[in-house]
Short mmCIF file of C-alpha atoms and ligand atoms in Angstrom, two decimals:
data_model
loop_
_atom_site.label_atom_id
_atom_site.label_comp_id
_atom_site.label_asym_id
_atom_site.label_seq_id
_atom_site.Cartn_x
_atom_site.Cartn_y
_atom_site.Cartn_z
CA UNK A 191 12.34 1.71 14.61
CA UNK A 192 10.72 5.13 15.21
CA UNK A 193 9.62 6.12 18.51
CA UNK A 194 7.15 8.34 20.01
CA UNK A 195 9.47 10.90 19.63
CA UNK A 196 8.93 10.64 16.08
CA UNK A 197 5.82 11.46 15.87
CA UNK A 198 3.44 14.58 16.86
CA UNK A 199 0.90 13.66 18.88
CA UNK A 200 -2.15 16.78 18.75
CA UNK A 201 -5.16 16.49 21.40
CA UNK A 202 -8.06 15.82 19.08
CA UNK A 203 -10.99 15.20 21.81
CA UNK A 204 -9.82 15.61 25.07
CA UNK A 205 -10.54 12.93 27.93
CA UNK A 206 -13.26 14.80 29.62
CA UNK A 207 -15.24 15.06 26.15
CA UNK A 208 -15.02 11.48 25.64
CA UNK A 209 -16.06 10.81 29.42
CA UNK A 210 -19.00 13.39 28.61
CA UNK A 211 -20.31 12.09 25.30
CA UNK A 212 -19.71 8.11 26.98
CA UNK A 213 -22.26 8.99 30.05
CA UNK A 214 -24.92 10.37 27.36
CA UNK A 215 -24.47 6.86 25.01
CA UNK A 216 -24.70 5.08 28.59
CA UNK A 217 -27.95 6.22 29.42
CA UNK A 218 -29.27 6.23 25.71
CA UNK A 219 -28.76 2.31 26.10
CA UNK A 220 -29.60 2.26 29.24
CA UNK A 221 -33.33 3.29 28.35
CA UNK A 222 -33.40 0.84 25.42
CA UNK A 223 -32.28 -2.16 26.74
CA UNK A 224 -33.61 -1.57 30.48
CA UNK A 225 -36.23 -4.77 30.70
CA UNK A 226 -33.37 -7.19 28.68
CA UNK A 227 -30.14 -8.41 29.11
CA UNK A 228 -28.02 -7.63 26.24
CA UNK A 229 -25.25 -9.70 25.33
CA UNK A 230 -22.18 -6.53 24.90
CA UNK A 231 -19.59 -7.64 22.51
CA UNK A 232 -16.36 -6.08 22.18
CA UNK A 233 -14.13 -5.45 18.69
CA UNK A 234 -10.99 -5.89 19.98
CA UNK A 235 -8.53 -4.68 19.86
CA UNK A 236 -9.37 -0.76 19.73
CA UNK A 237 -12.70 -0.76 21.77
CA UNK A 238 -11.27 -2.08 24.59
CA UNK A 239 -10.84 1.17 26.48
CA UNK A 240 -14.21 2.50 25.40
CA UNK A 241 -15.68 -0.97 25.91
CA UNK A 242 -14.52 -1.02 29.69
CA UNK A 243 -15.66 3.35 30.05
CA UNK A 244 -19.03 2.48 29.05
CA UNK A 245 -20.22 -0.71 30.33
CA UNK A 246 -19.18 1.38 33.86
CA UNK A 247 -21.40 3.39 33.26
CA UNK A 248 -24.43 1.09 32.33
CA UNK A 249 -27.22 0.69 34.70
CA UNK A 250 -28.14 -2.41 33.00
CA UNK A 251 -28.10 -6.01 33.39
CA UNK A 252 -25.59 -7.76 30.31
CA UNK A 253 -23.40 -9.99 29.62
CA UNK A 254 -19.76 -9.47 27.76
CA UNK A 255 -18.31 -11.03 25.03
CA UNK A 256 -15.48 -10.43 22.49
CA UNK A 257 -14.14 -10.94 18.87
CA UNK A 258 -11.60 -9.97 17.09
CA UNK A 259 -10.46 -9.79 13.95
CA UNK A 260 -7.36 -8.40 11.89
CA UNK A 261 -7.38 -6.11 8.81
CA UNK A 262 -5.28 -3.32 9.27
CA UNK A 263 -1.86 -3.00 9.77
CA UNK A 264 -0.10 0.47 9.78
CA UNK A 265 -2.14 3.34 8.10
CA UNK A 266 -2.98 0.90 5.27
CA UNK A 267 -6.08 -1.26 5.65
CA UNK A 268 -5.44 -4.71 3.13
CA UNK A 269 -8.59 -5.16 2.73
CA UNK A 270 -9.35 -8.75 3.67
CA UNK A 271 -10.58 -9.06 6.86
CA UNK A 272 -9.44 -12.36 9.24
CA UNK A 273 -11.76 -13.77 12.34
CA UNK A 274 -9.22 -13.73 14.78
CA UNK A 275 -11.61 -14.85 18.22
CA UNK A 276 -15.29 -16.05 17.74
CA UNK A 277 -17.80 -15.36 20.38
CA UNK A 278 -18.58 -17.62 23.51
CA UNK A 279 -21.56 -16.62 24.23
CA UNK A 280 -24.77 -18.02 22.42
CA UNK A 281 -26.77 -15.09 20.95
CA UNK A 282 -29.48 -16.83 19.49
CA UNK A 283 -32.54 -14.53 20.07
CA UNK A 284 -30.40 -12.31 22.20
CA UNK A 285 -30.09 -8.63 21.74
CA UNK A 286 -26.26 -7.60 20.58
CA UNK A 287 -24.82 -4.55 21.09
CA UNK A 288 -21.59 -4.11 19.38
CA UNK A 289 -19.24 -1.95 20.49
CA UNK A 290 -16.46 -0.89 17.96
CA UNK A 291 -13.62 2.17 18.34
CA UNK A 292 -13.88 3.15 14.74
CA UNK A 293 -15.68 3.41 11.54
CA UNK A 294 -13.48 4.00 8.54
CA UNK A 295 -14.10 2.07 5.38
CA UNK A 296 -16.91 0.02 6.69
CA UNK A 297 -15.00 -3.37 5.99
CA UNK A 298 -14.78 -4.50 9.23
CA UNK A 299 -18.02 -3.18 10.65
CA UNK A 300 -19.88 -5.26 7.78
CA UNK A 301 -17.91 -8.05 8.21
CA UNK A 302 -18.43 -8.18 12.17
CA UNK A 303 -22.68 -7.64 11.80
CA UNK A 304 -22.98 -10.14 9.00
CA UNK A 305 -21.27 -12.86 11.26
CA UNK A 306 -23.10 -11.68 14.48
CA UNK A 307 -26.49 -12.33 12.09
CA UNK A 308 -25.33 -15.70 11.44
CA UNK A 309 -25.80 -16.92 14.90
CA UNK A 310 -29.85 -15.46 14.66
CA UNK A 311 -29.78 -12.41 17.41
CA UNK A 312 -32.98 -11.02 18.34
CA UNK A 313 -31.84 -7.45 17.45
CA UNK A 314 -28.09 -5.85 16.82
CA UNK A 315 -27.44 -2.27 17.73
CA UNK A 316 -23.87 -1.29 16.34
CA UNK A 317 -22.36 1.97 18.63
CA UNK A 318 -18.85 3.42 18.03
CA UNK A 319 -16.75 5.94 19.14
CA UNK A 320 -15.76 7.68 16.18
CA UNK A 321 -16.71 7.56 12.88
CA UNK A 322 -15.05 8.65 9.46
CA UNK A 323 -18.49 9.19 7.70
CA UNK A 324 -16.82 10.32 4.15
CA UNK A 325 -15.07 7.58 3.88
CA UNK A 326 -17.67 4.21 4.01
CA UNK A 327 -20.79 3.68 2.75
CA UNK A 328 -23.21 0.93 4.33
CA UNK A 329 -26.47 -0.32 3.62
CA UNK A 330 -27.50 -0.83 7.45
CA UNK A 331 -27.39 2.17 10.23
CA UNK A 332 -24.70 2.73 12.74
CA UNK A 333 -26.86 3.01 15.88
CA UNK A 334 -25.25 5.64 18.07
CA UNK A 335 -21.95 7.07 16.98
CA UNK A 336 -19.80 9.00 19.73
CA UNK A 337 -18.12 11.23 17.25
CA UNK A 338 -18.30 12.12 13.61
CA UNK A 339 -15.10 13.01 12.24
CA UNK A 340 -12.73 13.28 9.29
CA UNK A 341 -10.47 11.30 7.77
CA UNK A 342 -7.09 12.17 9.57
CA UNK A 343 -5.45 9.20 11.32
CA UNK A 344 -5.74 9.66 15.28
CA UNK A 345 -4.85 7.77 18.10
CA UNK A 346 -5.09 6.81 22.30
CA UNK A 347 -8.37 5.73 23.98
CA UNK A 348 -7.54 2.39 22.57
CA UNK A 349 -6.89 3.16 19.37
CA UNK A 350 -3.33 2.44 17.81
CA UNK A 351 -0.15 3.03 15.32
CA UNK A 352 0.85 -0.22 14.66
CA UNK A 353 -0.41 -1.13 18.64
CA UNK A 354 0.76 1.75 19.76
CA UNK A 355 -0.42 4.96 21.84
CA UNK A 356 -3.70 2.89 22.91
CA UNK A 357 -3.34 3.77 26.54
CA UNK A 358 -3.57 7.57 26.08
CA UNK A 359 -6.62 8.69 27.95
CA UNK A 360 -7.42 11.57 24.84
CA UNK A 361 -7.25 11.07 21.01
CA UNK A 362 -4.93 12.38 19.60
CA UNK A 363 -4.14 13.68 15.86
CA UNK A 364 -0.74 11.99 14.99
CA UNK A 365 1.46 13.22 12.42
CA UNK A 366 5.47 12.38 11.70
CA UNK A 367 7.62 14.97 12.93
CA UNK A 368 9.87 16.77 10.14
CA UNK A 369 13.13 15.50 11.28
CA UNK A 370 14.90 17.54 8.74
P1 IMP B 1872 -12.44 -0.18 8.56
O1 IMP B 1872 -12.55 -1.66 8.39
O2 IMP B 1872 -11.74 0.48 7.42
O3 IMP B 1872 -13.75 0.49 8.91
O4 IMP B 1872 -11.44 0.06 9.73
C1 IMP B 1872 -11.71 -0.23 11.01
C2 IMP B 1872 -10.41 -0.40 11.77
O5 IMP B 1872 -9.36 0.40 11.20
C3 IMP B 1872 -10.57 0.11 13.18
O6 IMP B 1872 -11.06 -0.89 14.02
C4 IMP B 1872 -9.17 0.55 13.51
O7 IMP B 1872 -8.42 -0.51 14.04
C5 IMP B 1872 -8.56 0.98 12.19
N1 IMP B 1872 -8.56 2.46 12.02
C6 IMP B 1872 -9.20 3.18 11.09
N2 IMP B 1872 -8.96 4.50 11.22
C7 IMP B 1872 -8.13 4.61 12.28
C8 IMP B 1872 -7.51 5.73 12.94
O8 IMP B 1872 -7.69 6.93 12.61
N3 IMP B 1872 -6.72 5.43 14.00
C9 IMP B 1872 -6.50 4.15 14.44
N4 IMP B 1872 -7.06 3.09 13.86
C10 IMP B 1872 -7.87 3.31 12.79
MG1 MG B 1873 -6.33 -0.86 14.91
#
């Protein structure tokens, strides 16, 4: 089993850029949604650090909700995407706002809005913290997106190695370490 040890872990966006860029996406949806109540659903598992962060920092009235689903394991996405935990909330005529850690080939994201649209919303805004923009290619807009960046694998703030390194409070660029 390899350990942290094994691996080298590289600040990628420090904590106090993330907490920076979160307060500006706070009080973008702030402004939009200020006369509603959006319902605020969480992909878990990776959003749930930047899920918690932002709705802190909402001056907003909402309610919270969750799904999961599964897809990736490793560095290696399968593919074939698995509803793991369906919502509990009724968002019929509702606005959604769903809040994701990362867009990399799109498969999950389109998955996630197409059942969301199933249950008739009002309106669905889709925000995430990062996004790997060269690698997907959708035919609907990603609302707000926290950071554009490329395709290395990085980790922390939530995001894993095989559930790993999620409760690093920076990303990180991770990378095995040359044992040789
Ligand atoms: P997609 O379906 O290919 O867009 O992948 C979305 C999911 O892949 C995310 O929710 C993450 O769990 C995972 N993922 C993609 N890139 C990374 C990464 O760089 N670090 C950690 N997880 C990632
Ligand atoms: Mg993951």
């Amino acid at each position: 089993m390899m350990s942290k040890f094994d691996y080298e872990l590289s600040v990628y966006i420090a904590k106090d850029d993330i907490s920076k860029r979160l307060k500006e996406i706070a009080i973008e949806l702030s402004e939009r949604f200020y006369n509603e109540c959006p319902v605020i659903i969480g992909v878990l598992n990776g959003s749930f650090i930047f899920m918690s962060d932002l709705i802190r920092e909402l001056d907003l009235e909402c309610e919270i909700d969750f799904m999961k689903v599964s897809s990736y394991f490793g560095e290696k996405t399968t593919g074939k995407i698995q509803l793991e935990k369906d919502l509990n909330i009724n968002i019929k005529d509702r606005s959604v706002i769903i809040i994701e850690d990362i867009i990399d080939s799109g498969l999950t994201i389109d998955f996630i809005r197409k059942h969301i649209l199933g249950f008739s919303p009002k309106e669905v805004t889709i925000v995430t913290l990062l996004s790997k923009k060269m690698n997907y290619r959708l035919n609907f807009d990603i609302d707000i997106i926290g950071f554009e960046i490329t395709s290395e694998f990085v980790v922390g703030y939530g995001l894993d190695l095989d559930q790993k390194f999620r409760q690093l409070d920076s990303l990180y660029k991770i990378e095995p370490r040359n044992l040789a």
